mmCIF file of C-alpha atoms and ligand atoms in Angstrom:
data_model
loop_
_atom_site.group_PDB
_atom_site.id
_atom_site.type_symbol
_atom_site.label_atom_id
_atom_site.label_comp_id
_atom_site.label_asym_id
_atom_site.label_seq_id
_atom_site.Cartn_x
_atom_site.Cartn_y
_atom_site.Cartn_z
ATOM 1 C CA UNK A 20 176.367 38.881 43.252
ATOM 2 C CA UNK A 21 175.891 38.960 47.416
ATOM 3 C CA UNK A 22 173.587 42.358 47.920
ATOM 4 C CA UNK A 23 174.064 43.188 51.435
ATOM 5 C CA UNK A 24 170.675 45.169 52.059
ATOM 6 C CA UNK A 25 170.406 48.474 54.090
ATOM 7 C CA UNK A 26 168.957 49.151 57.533
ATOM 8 C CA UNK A 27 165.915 50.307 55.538
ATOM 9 C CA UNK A 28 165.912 47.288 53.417
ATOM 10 C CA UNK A 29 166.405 45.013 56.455
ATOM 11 C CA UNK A 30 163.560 46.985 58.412
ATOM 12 C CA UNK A 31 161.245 45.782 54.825
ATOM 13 C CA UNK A 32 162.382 42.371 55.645
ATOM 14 C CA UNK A 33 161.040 42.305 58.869
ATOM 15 C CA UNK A 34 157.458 43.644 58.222
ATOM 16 C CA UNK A 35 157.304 40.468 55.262
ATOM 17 C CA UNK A 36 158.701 38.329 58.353
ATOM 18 C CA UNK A 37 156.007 38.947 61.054
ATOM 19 C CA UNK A 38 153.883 38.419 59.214
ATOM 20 C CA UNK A 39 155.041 34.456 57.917
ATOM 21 C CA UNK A 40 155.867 33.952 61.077
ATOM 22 C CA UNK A 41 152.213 34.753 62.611
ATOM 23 C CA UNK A 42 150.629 33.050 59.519
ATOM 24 C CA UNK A 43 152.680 30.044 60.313
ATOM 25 C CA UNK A 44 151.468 30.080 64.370
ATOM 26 C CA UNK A 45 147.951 30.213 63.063
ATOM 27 C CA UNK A 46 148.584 27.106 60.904
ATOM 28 C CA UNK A 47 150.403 25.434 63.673
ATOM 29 C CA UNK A 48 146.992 26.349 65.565
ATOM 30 C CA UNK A 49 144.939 24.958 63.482
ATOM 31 C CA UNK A 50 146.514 21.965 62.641
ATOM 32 C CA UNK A 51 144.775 19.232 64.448
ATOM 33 C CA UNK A 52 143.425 15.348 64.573
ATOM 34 C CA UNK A 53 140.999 15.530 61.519
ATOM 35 C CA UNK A 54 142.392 18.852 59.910
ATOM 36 C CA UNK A 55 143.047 18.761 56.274
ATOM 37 C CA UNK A 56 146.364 19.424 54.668
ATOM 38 C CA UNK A 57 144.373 21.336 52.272
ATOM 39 C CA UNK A 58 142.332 23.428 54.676
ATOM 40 C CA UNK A 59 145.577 24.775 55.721
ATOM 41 C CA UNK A 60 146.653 25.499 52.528
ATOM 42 C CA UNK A 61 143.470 27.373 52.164
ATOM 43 C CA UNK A 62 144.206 29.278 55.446
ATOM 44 C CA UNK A 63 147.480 31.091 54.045
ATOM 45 C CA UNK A 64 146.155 31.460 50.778
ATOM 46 C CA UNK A 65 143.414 33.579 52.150
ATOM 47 C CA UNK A 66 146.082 35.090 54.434
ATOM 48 C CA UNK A 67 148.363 36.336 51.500
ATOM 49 C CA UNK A 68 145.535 37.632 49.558
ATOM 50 C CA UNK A 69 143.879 39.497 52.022
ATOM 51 C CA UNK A 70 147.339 40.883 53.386
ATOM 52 C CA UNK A 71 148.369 41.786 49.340
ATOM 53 C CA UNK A 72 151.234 39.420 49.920
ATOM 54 C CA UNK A 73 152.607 37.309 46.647
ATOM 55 C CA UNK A 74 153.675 33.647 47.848
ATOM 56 C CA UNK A 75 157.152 32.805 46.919
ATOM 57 C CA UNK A 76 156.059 29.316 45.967
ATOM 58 C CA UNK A 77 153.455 29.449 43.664
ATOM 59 C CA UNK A 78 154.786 28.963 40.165
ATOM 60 C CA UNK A 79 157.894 28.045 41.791
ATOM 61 C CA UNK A 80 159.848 25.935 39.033
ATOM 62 C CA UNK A 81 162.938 24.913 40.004
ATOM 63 C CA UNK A 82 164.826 21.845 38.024
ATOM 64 C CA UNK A 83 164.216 19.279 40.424
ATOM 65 C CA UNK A 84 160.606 19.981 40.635
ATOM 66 C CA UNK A 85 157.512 18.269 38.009
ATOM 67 C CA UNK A 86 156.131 21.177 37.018
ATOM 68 C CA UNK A 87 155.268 24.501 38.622
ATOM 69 C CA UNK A 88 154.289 24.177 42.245
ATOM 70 C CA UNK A 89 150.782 25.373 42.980
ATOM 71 C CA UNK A 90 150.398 25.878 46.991
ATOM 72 C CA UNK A 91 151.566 28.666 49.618
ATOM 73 C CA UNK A 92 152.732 26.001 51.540
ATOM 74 C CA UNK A 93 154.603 22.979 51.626
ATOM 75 C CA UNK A 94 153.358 20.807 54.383
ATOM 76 C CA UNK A 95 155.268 17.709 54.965
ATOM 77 C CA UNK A 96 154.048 14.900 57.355
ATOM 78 C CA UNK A 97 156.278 12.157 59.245
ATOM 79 C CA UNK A 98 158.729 10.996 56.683
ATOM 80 C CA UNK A 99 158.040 14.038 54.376
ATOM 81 C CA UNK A 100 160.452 16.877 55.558
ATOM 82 C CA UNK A 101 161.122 19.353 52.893
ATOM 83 C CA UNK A 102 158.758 20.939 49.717
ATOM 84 C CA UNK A 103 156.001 18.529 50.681
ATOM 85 C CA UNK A 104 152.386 19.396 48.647
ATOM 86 C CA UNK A 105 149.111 20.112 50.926
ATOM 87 C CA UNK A 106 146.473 17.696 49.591
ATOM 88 C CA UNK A 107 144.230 15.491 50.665
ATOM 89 C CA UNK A 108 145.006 14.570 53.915
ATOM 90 C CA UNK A 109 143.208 14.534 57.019
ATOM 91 C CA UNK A 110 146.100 14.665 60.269
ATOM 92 C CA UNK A 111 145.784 11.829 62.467
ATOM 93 C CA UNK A 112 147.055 11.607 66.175
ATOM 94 C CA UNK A 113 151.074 11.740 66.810
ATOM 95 C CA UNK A 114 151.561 13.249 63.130
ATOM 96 C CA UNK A 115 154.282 14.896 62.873
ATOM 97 C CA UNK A 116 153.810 18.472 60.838
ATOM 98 C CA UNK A 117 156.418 20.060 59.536
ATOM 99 C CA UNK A 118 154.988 24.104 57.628
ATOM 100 C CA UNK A 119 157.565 26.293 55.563
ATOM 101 C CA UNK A 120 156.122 29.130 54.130
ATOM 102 C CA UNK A 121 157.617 32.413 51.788
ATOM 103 C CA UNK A 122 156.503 35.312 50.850
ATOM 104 C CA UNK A 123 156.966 38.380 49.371
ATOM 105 C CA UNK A 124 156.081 41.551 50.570
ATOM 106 C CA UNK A 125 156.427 45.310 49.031
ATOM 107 C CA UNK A 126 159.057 43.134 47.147
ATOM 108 C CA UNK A 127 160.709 41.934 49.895
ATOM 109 C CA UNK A 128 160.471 38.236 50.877
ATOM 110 C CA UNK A 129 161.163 36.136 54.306
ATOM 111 C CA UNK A 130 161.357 32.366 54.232
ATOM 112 C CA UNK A 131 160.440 30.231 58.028
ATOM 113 C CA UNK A 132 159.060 27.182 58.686
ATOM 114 C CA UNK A 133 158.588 24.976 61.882
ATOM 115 C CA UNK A 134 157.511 21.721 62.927
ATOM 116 C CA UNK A 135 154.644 20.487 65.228
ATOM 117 C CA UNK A 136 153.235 17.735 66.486
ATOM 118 C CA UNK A 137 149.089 17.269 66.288
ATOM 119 C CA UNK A 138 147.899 15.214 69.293
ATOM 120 C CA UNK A 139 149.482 13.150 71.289
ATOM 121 C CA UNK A 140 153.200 13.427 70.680
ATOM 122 C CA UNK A 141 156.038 10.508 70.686
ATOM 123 C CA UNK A 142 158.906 11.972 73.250
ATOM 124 C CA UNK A 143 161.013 10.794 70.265
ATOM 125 C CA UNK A 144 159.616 13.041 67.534
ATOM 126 C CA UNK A 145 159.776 16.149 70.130
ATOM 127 C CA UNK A 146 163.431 15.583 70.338
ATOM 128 C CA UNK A 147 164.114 15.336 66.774
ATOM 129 C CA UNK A 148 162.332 18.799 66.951
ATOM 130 C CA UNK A 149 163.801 19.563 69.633
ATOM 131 C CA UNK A 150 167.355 19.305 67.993
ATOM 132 C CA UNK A 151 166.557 21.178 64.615
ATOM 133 C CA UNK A 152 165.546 24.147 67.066
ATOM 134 C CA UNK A 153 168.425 23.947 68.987
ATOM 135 C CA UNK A 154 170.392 23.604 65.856
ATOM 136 C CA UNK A 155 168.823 27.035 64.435
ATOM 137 C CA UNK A 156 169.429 28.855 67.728
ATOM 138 C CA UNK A 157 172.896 28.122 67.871
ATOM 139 C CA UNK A 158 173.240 28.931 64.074
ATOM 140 C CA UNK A 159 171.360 31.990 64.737
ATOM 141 C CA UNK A 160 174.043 32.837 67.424
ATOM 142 C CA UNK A 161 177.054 33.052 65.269
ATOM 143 C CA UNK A 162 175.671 34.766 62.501
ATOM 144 C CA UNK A 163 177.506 37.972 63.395
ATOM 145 C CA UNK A 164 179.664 40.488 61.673
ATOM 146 C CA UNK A 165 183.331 38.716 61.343
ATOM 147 C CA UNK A 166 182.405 34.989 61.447
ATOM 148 C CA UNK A 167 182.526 32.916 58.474
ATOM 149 C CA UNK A 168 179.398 30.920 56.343
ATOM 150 C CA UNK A 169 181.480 27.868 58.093
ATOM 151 C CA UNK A 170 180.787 28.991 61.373
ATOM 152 C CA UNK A 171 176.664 28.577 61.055
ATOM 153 C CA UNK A 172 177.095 25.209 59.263
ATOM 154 C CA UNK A 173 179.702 23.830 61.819
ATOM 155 C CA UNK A 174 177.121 24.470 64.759
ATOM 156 C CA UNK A 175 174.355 23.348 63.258
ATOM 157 C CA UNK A 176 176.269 20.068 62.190
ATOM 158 C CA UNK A 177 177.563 20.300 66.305
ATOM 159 C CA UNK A 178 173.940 20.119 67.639
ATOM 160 C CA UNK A 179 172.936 17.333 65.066
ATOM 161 C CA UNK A 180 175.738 15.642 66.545
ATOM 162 C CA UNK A 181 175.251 16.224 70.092
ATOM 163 C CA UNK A 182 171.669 15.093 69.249
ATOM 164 C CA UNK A 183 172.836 11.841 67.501
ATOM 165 C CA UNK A 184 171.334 12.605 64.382
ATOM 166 C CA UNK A 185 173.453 12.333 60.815
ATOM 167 C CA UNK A 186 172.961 15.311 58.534
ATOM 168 C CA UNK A 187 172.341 15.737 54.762
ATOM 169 C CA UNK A 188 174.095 18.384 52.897
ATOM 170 C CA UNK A 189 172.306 18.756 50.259
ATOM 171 C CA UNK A 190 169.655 21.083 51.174
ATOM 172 C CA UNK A 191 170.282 23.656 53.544
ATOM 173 C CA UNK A 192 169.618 27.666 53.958
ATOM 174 C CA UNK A 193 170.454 30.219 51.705
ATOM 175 C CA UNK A 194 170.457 33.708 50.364
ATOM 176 C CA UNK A 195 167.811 36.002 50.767
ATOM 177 C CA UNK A 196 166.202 39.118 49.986
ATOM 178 C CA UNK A 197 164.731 40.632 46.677
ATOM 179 C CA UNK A 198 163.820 36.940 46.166
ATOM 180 C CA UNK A 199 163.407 33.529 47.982
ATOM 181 C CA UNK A 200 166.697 32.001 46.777
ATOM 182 C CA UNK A 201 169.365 34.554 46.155
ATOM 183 C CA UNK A 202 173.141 33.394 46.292
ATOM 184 C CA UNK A 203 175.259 31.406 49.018
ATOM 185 C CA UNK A 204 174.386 27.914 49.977
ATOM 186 C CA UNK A 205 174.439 27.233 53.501
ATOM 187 C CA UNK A 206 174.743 23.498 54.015
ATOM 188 C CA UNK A 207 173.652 22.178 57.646
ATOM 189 C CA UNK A 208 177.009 20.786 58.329
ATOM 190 C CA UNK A 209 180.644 22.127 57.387
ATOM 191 C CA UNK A 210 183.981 23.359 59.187
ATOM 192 C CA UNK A 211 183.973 26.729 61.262
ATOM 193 C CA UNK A 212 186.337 29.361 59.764
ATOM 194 C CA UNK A 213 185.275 28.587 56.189
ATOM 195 C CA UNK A 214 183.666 30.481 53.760
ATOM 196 C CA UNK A 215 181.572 34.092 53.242
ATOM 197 C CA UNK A 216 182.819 36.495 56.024
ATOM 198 C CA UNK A 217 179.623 37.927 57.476
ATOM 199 C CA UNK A 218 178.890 41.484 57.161
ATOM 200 C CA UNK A 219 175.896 44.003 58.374
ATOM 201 C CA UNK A 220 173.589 44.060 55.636
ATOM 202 C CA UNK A 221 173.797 40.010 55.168
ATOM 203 C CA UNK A 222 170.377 38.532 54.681
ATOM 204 C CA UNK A 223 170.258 34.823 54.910
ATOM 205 C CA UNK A 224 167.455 31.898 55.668
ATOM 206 C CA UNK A 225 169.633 29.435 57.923
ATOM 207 C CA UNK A 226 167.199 25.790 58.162
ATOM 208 C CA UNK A 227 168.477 23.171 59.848
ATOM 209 C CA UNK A 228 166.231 19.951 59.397
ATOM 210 C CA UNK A 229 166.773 16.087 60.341
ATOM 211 C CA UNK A 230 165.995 12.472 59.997
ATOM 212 C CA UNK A 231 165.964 10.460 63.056
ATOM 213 C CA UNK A 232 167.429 7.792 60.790
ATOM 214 C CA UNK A 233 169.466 9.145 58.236
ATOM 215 C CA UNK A 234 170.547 11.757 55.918
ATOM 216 C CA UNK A 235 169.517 10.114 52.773
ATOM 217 C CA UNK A 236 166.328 11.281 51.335
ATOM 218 C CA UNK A 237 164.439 9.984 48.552
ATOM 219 C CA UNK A 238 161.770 12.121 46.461
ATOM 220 C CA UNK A 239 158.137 11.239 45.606
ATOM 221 C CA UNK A 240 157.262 11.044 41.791
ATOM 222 C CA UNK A 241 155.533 14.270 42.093
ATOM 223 C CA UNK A 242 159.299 15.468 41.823
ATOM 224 C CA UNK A 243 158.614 17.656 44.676
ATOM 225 C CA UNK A 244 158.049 15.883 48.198
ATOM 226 C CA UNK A 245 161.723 14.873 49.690
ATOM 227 C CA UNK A 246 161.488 11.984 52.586
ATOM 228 C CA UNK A 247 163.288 10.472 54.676
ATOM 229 C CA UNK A 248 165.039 7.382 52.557
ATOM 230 C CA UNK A 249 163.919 5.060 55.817
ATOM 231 C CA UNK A 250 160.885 6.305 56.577
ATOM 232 C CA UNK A 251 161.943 7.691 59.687
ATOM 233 C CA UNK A 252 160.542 11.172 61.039
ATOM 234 C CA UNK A 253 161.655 14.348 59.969
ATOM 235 C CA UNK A 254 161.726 17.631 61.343
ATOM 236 C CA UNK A 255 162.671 21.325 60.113
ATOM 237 C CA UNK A 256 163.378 24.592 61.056
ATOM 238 C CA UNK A 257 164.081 27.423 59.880
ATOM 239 C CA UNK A 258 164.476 31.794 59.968
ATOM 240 C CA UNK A 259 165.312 34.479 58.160
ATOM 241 C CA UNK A 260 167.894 36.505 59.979
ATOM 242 C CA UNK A 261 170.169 39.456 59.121
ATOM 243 C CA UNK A 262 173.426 40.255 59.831
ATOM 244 C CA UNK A 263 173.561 43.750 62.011
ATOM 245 C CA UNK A 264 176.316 45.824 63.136
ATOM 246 C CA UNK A 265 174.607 44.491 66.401
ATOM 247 C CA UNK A 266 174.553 40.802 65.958
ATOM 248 C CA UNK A 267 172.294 38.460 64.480
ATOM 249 C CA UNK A 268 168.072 40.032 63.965
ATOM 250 C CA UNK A 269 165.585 37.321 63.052
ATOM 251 C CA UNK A 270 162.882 39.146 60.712
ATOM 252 C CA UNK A 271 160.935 35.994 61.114
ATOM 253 C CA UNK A 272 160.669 35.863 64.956
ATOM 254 C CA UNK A 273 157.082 33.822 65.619
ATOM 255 C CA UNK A 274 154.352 35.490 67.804
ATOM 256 C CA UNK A 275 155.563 34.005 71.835
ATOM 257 C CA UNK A 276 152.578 31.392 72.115
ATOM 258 C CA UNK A 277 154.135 29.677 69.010
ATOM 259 C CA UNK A 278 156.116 26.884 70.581
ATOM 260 C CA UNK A 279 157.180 24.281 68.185
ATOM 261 C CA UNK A 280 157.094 20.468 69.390
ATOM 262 C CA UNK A 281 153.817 19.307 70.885
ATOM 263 C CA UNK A 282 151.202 21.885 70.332
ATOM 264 C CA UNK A 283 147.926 20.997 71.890
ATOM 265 C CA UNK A 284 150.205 20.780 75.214
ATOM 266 C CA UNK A 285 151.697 24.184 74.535
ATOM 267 C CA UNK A 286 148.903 25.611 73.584
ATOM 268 C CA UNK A 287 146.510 23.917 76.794
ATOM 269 C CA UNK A 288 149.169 25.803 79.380
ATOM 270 C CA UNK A 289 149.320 28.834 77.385
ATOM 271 C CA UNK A 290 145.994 29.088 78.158
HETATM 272 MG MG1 MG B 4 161.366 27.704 53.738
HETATM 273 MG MG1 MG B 5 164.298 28.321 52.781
#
């Protein structure tokens, strides 16, 4: 069953959401040449503790997976793009970072995650970012009372396209609410005009992400981390956003100095 949530449910939604998406900018801040996947892993688990928060992933078992996962975060470098583990890993120059994060709040959860680079960045990788945030802003700008679940897929598959990147259908965004996953599969390609009508109350995580080289993925024998199936980089992105009487409200919105892509020079000018 699709629960569309209340204004008062939605407003829950957006507390959880500030505050991934500020935990998220200080792990994009942190992230740098020498930084351990595993101190940022630390970071948010302090985060969520202090805040009362209950991460969305830890214990997460889903089929696909070996086992119950056992981080806050999944951090997935270069060729890693999606449910990558933190461990021991110290980032080099040019890495490419991608952090997705959930968690639950008052019982309310909010899924995001973004990519960065640490040092000096490739003009190559900061496209491929480039594209998977273009892809979510257009998404995010159909997801409006009337349109269809086609609609978000079809221009999301029209940026990767525009881009010049192929895109993999397997994993894509979802329900959301009262828990991480809830029902409707949003694949990151499809046909507008297709599928769930939107309606206010609609709460949905909508994450484009792509391979510079393909759309086939292969998975590490962890059963968890998902790469690229030629190595090539990957990059994600991804909100929570409801559907409003209004238009489309992203509970997930990241604190302004937050600018996915090349960090260090985002962060230099911002200050
Ligand atoms: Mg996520
Ligand atoms: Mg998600």
């Amino acid at each position: 069953m699709i629960e569309h949530k209340s204004p008062a449910d939605i407003e829950c939604m957006y507390i959880t959401g500030q505050f991934v998406g500020q935990v998220l900018a200080e792990l994009a801040d942190l992230a740098a040449v020498g930084v351990n996947l595993l101190d940022l892993e630390h970071h948010a688990r302090r985060r969520i503790k202090e805040r009362g928060a209950q991460s969305c992933y830890w214990d997460y078992a889903p089929s696909f997976g070996r086992g119950p996962f056992r981080n806050v975060v999944c951090l997935s470098v270069n060729d890693a793009v999606l449910h990558g583990l933190p461990h021991r890993y110290a980032l080099r120059d040019g890495d490419l970072l991608t952090m997705d994060m959930a968690v639950m709040i008052d019982g309310w959860a909010a899924d995001s995650a973004y990519s960065v680079v640490v040092g000096t960045p490739a003009e190559e990788d900061l496209r491929l970012i480039e594209a998977t945030e273009v892809a979510l802003e257009a998404a995010i700008k159909v997801t409006r009372p009337g349109n269809r679940l086609g609609d978000i897929s079809a221009a999301i598959g029209g940026v990767a396209a525009e881009y010049g990147y192929s895109v993999n259908l397997e994993f894509g965004g979802h329900g959301i609410g009262r828990t991480m996953h809830e029902e409707l599969h949003i694949p990151n390609d499809g046909r507008p005009g297709r599928g769930w009508k939107l309606r206010p109350g609609l709460t949905i995580a909508i994450e484009p992400w792509l391979a510079a080289g393909t759309n086939n993925i292969v998975v590490d024998p962890d059963g968890w981390t998902i790469r690229s199936a030629d190595g090539s980089r990957t990059a994600h992105s991804e909100h929570t956003v409801a559907v409003t009487e209004d238009g489309p409200r992203v509970l997930t919105q990241r604190p302004e100095k937050a600018v996915p892509g090349a960090k260090q020079e985002a962060s230099r000018k911002g200050r």
